[in-house]
Amino acid sequence: MICLMRGYINSETMKVNWIIDKLFSEIPLFKRELEINENLGFISQLLKAAELYDNPYVIFQDFAVFMKDKIKEQRSILSDDGILKDCFTYIGKMIMSTEVNSDPELFDIIYVGVLELLTDEPQINEIAEKYLEGEALYRFKEYIRKINNMEPFY
């Protein structure tokens, strides 16, 4: 997907396009749910390309809400946790990504736009342990700990 924001493409736009395209390609159910919600009128005009790429925080905040919904569903007996595994796999890749860790905007999109919104989930660390491992799990838990203790992360 290519964005023609205000008639030009710059390197910052391309980075944001990359992170959104990666999200949609790795979690197609999330994109389908956004499209369904738009068709039902819940999120007006959200998936118009220019608005989508001009507003990546909205997309990633919606992704955090999507994850929280899947966590709640997981607590039910009939839940399939495959989608949560995919979500955490994506988060793990982004946490470990050189692109995210070297770019303040991408860092904020992932850490503030998604992880910070997950901090109020009571068992978020235990859930993360189920799906993340190694350095990605450490970084995830460290960020959650610092947010909960109101410590700076940078």
PDB file of C-alpha atoms in Angstrom:
ATOM      1  CA  MET A   1       0.000   0.000   0.000  1.00  0.00           C
ATOM      2  CA  ILE A   2       1.457   3.364  -0.960  1.00  0.00           C
ATOM      3  CA  CYS A   3       0.374   6.605   0.599  1.00  0.00           C
ATOM      4  CA  LEU A   4       0.275   9.858  -1.306  1.00  0.00           C
ATOM      5  CA  MET A   5      -0.063  12.224   1.628  1.00  0.00           C
ATOM      6  CA  ARG A   6      -0.556  15.776   0.494  1.00  0.00           C
ATOM      7  CA  GLY A   7       0.925  14.884  -2.880  1.00  0.00           C
ATOM      8  CA  TYR A   8       4.313  13.547  -1.772  1.00  0.00           C
ATOM      9  CA  ILE A   9       6.001  10.605  -0.118  1.00  0.00           C
ATOM     10  CA  ASN A  10       8.841  11.169   2.311  1.00  0.00           C
ATOM     11  CA  SER A  11      10.950   8.755   4.327  1.00  0.00           C
ATOM     12  CA  GLU A  12       8.847   9.261   7.482  1.00  0.00           C
ATOM     13  CA  THR A  13       5.685   8.408   5.561  1.00  0.00           C
ATOM     14  CA  MET A  14       7.337   5.285   4.177  1.00  0.00           C
ATOM     15  CA  LYS A  15       8.303   4.127   7.684  1.00  0.00           C
ATOM     16  CA  VAL A  16       4.741   4.567   8.928  1.00  0.00           C
ATOM     17  CA  ASN A  17       3.401   2.817   5.809  1.00  0.00           C
ATOM     18  CA  TRP A  18       5.756  -0.088   6.512  1.00  0.00           C
ATOM     19  CA  ILE A  19       4.613  -0.604  10.101  1.00  0.00           C
ATOM     20  CA  ILE A  20       0.909  -0.415   9.150  1.00  0.00           C
ATOM     21  CA  ASP A  21       1.307  -2.680   6.117  1.00  0.00           C
ATOM     22  CA  LYS A  22       3.147  -5.192   8.309  1.00  0.00           C
ATOM     23  CA  LEU A  23       0.342  -5.075  10.883  1.00  0.00           C
ATOM     24  CA  PHE A  24      -2.349  -5.651   8.254  1.00  0.00           C
ATOM     25  CA  SER A  25      -0.416  -8.437   6.523  1.00  0.00           C
ATOM     26  CA  GLU A  26       0.388 -10.300   9.746  1.00  0.00           C
ATOM     27  CA  ILE A  27      -3.016  -9.783  11.412  1.00  0.00           C
ATOM     28  CA  PRO A  28      -5.531  -9.823   8.524  1.00  0.00           C
ATOM     29  CA  LEU A  29      -8.402 -10.464  10.954  1.00  0.00           C
ATOM     30  CA  PHE A  30      -7.735  -7.077  12.545  1.00  0.00           C
ATOM     31  CA  LYS A  31      -7.942  -5.328   9.158  1.00  0.00           C
ATOM     32  CA  ARG A  32     -11.158  -7.216   8.305  1.00  0.00           C
ATOM     33  CA  GLU A  33     -12.708  -6.167  11.615  1.00  0.00           C
ATOM     34  CA  LEU A  34     -11.774  -2.538  10.916  1.00  0.00           C
ATOM     35  CA  GLU A  35     -13.381  -2.788   7.482  1.00  0.00           C
ATOM     36  CA  ILE A  36     -16.537  -4.386   8.928  1.00  0.00           C
ATOM     37  CA  ASN A  37     -16.762  -1.713  11.611  1.00  0.00           C
ATOM     38  CA  GLU A  38     -16.354   0.989   8.968  1.00  0.00           C
ATOM     39  CA  ASN A  39     -19.105  -0.529   6.840  1.00  0.00           C
ATOM     40  CA  LEU A  40     -21.371  -0.588   9.889  1.00  0.00           C
ATOM     41  CA  GLY A  41     -20.579   3.071  10.573  1.00  0.00           C
ATOM     42  CA  PHE A  42     -18.605   2.607  13.805  1.00  0.00           C
ATOM     43  CA  ILE A  43     -15.397   4.164  12.520  1.00  0.00           C
ATOM     44  CA  SER A  44     -16.258   6.648   9.868  1.00  0.00           C
ATOM     45  CA  GLN A  45     -13.788   6.893   6.976  1.00  0.00           C
ATOM     46  CA  LEU A  46     -11.009   5.191   8.952  1.00  0.00           C
ATOM     47  CA  LEU A  47      -9.699   3.044   6.145  1.00  0.00           C
ATOM     48  CA  LYS A  48      -9.358   5.794   3.560  1.00  0.00           C
ATOM     49  CA  ALA A  49      -5.689   5.575   2.652  1.00  0.00           C
ATOM     50  CA  ALA A  50      -4.751   9.187   3.361  1.00  0.00           C
ATOM     51  CA  GLU A  51      -6.516   9.259   6.709  1.00  0.00           C
ATOM     52  CA  LEU A  52      -5.160   5.853   7.616  1.00  0.00           C
ATOM     53  CA  TYR A  53      -1.564   6.850   7.100  1.00  0.00           C
ATOM     54  CA  ASP A  54      -2.019  10.347   8.479  1.00  0.00           C
ATOM     55  CA  ASN A  55      -3.320   8.823  11.706  1.00  0.00           C
ATOM     56  CA  PRO A  56      -1.300   5.711  12.573  1.00  0.00           C
ATOM     57  CA  TYR A  57      -1.900   6.155  16.308  1.00  0.00           C
ATOM     58  CA  VAL A  58      -5.636   5.615  15.780  1.00  0.00           C
ATOM     59  CA  ILE A  59      -4.945   2.348  13.961  1.00  0.00           C
ATOM     60  CA  PHE A  60      -2.577   1.080  16.657  1.00  0.00           C
ATOM     61  CA  GLN A  61      -4.854   2.149  19.497  1.00  0.00           C
ATOM     62  CA  ASP A  62      -7.606   0.190  17.773  1.00  0.00           C
ATOM     63  CA  PHE A  63      -5.166  -2.712  17.532  1.00  0.00           C
ATOM     64  CA  ALA A  64      -4.592  -2.529  21.306  1.00  0.00           C
ATOM     65  CA  VAL A  65      -8.366  -2.607  21.861  1.00  0.00           C
ATOM     66  CA  PHE A  66      -8.574  -5.550  19.435  1.00  0.00           C
ATOM     67  CA  MET A  67      -5.907  -7.369  21.486  1.00  0.00           C
ATOM     68  CA  LYS A  68      -7.717  -6.620  24.746  1.00  0.00           C
ATOM     69  CA  ASP A  69     -10.934  -8.024  23.272  1.00  0.00           C
ATOM     70  CA  LYS A  70      -9.065 -11.179  22.233  1.00  0.00           C
ATOM     71  CA  ILE A  71      -7.566 -11.480  25.738  1.00  0.00           C
ATOM     72  CA  LYS A  72     -11.072 -11.312  27.232  1.00  0.00           C
ATOM     73  CA  GLU A  73     -12.299 -13.894  24.717  1.00  0.00           C
ATOM     74  CA  GLN A  74      -9.351 -16.120  25.620  1.00  0.00           C
ATOM     75  CA  ARG A  75     -10.698 -16.380  29.141  1.00  0.00           C
ATOM     76  CA  SER A  76     -13.773 -18.136  27.775  1.00  0.00           C
ATOM     77  CA  ILE A  77     -13.807 -21.880  27.232  1.00  0.00           C
ATOM     78  CA  LEU A  78     -14.570 -21.670  23.497  1.00  0.00           C
ATOM     79  CA  SER A  79     -11.690 -19.356  22.647  1.00  0.00           C
ATOM     80  CA  ASP A  80      -9.055 -20.031  20.010  1.00  0.00           C
ATOM     81  CA  ASP A  81      -5.841 -18.284  21.034  1.00  0.00           C
ATOM     82  CA  GLY A  82      -4.236 -18.443  17.564  1.00  0.00           C
ATOM     83  CA  ILE A  83      -5.044 -14.810  16.867  1.00  0.00           C
ATOM     84  CA  LEU A  84      -3.479 -13.712  20.173  1.00  0.00           C
ATOM     85  CA  LYS A  85      -0.364 -15.655  19.272  1.00  0.00           C
ATOM     86  CA  ASP A  86      -0.248 -13.807  15.947  1.00  0.00           C
ATOM     87  CA  CYS A  87      -0.741 -10.452  17.709  1.00  0.00           C
ATOM     88  CA  PHE A  88       2.046 -11.083  20.197  1.00  0.00           C
ATOM     89  CA  THR A  89       4.316 -12.435  17.461  1.00  0.00           C
ATOM     90  CA  TYR A  90       3.814  -9.150  15.614  1.00  0.00           C
ATOM     91  CA  ILE A  91       4.445  -7.136  18.794  1.00  0.00           C
ATOM     92  CA  GLY A  92       7.588  -9.189  19.488  1.00  0.00           C
ATOM     93  CA  LYS A  93       8.911  -8.530  15.986  1.00  0.00           C
ATOM     94  CA  MET A  94       8.244  -4.824  16.343  1.00  0.00           C
ATOM     95  CA  ILE A  95       9.842  -4.641  19.813  1.00  0.00           C
ATOM     96  CA  MET A  96      12.973  -6.268  18.401  1.00  0.00           C
ATOM     97  CA  SER A  97      12.939  -4.373  15.095  1.00  0.00           C
ATOM     98  CA  THR A  98      15.836  -2.057  14.349  1.00  0.00           C
ATOM     99  CA  GLU A  99      13.420   0.224  12.473  1.00  0.00           C
ATOM    100  CA  VAL A 100      11.176   0.665  15.513  1.00  0.00           C
ATOM    101  CA  ASN A 101      14.000   1.048  18.013  1.00  0.00           C
ATOM    102  CA  SER A 102      15.864   3.601  15.894  1.00  0.00           C
ATOM    103  CA  ASP A 103      12.892   5.789  14.992  1.00  0.00           C
ATOM    104  CA  PRO A 104      11.138   7.761  17.767  1.00  0.00           C
ATOM    105  CA  GLU A 105       7.809   7.908  15.914  1.00  0.00           C
ATOM    106  CA  LEU A 106       7.659   4.174  15.231  1.00  0.00           C
ATOM    107  CA  PHE A 107       8.792   3.514  18.804  1.00  0.00           C
ATOM    108  CA  ASP A 108       5.914   5.635  20.129  1.00  0.00           C
ATOM    109  CA  ILE A 109       3.412   3.987  17.793  1.00  0.00           C
ATOM    110  CA  ILE A 110       4.255   0.522  19.146  1.00  0.00           C
ATOM    111  CA  TYR A 111       5.121   1.283  22.760  1.00  0.00           C
ATOM    112  CA  VAL A 112       2.690   4.097  23.524  1.00  0.00           C
ATOM    113  CA  GLY A 113       0.031   3.280  20.939  1.00  0.00           C
ATOM    114  CA  VAL A 114      -0.223  -0.414  21.832  1.00  0.00           C
ATOM    115  CA  LEU A 115       1.758  -1.573  24.862  1.00  0.00           C
ATOM    116  CA  GLU A 116       0.783   1.272  27.134  1.00  0.00           C
ATOM    117  CA  LEU A 117      -2.880   0.557  26.473  1.00  0.00           C
ATOM    118  CA  LEU A 118      -2.349  -3.054  27.506  1.00  0.00           C
ATOM    119  CA  THR A 119      -0.967  -2.144  30.944  1.00  0.00           C
ATOM    120  CA  ASP A 120      -4.379  -2.238  32.604  1.00  0.00           C
ATOM    121  CA  GLU A 121      -4.872  -5.900  31.707  1.00  0.00           C
ATOM    122  CA  PRO A 122      -4.503  -7.687  35.066  1.00  0.00           C
ATOM    123  CA  GLN A 123      -2.419 -10.617  33.833  1.00  0.00           C
ATOM    124  CA  ILE A 124      -0.651  -8.968  30.901  1.00  0.00           C
ATOM    125  CA  ASN A 125       2.777 -10.300  31.959  1.00  0.00           C
ATOM    126  CA  GLU A 126       1.512 -13.871  32.229  1.00  0.00           C
ATOM    127  CA  ILE A 127      -0.230 -13.561  28.876  1.00  0.00           C
ATOM    128  CA  ALA A 128       2.925 -12.152  27.282  1.00  0.00           C
ATOM    129  CA  GLU A 129       4.961 -15.028  28.744  1.00  0.00           C
ATOM    130  CA  LYS A 130       2.719 -17.441  26.884  1.00  0.00           C
ATOM    131  CA  TYR A 131       3.456 -15.852  23.499  1.00  0.00           C
ATOM    132  CA  LEU A 132       6.778 -13.977  23.736  1.00  0.00           C
ATOM    133  CA  GLU A 133      10.230 -15.205  24.630  1.00  0.00           C
ATOM    134  CA  GLY A 134      13.783 -14.062  25.141  1.00  0.00           C
ATOM    135  CA  GLU A 135      14.670 -10.421  24.626  1.00  0.00           C
ATOM    136  CA  ALA A 136      11.217  -9.524  23.258  1.00  0.00           C
ATOM    137  CA  LEU A 137       9.564 -10.776  26.448  1.00  0.00           C
ATOM    138  CA  TYR A 138      12.125  -8.954  28.588  1.00  0.00           C
ATOM    139  CA  ARG A 139      11.587  -5.659  26.747  1.00  0.00           C
ATOM    140  CA  PHE A 140       7.816  -6.047  26.897  1.00  0.00           C
ATOM    141  CA  LYS A 141       7.779  -6.730  30.643  1.00  0.00           C
ATOM    142  CA  GLU A 142      10.320  -3.989  31.354  1.00  0.00           C
ATOM    143  CA  TYR A 143       8.215  -1.433  29.492  1.00  0.00           C
ATOM    144  CA  ILE A 144       5.037  -2.519  31.294  1.00  0.00           C
ATOM    145  CA  ARG A 145       6.849  -2.378  34.663  1.00  0.00           C
ATOM    146  CA  LYS A 146       8.160   1.117  34.011  1.00  0.00           C
ATOM    147  CA  ILE A 147       4.766   2.393  32.868  1.00  0.00           C
ATOM    148  CA  ASN A 148       3.073   0.912  35.944  1.00  0.00           C
ATOM    149  CA  ASN A 149       5.706   2.542  38.174  1.00  0.00           C
ATOM    150  CA  MET A 150       5.520   5.815  36.236  1.00  0.00           C
ATOM    151  CA  GLU A 151       9.206   5.635  35.327  1.00  0.00           C
ATOM    152  CA  PRO A 152      10.602   7.051  32.069  1.00  0.00           C
ATOM    153  CA  PHE A 153      11.359   4.391  29.499  1.00  0.00           C
ATOM    154  CA  TYR A 154      13.627   6.180  27.078  1.00  0.00           C
TER     155      TYR A 154
END
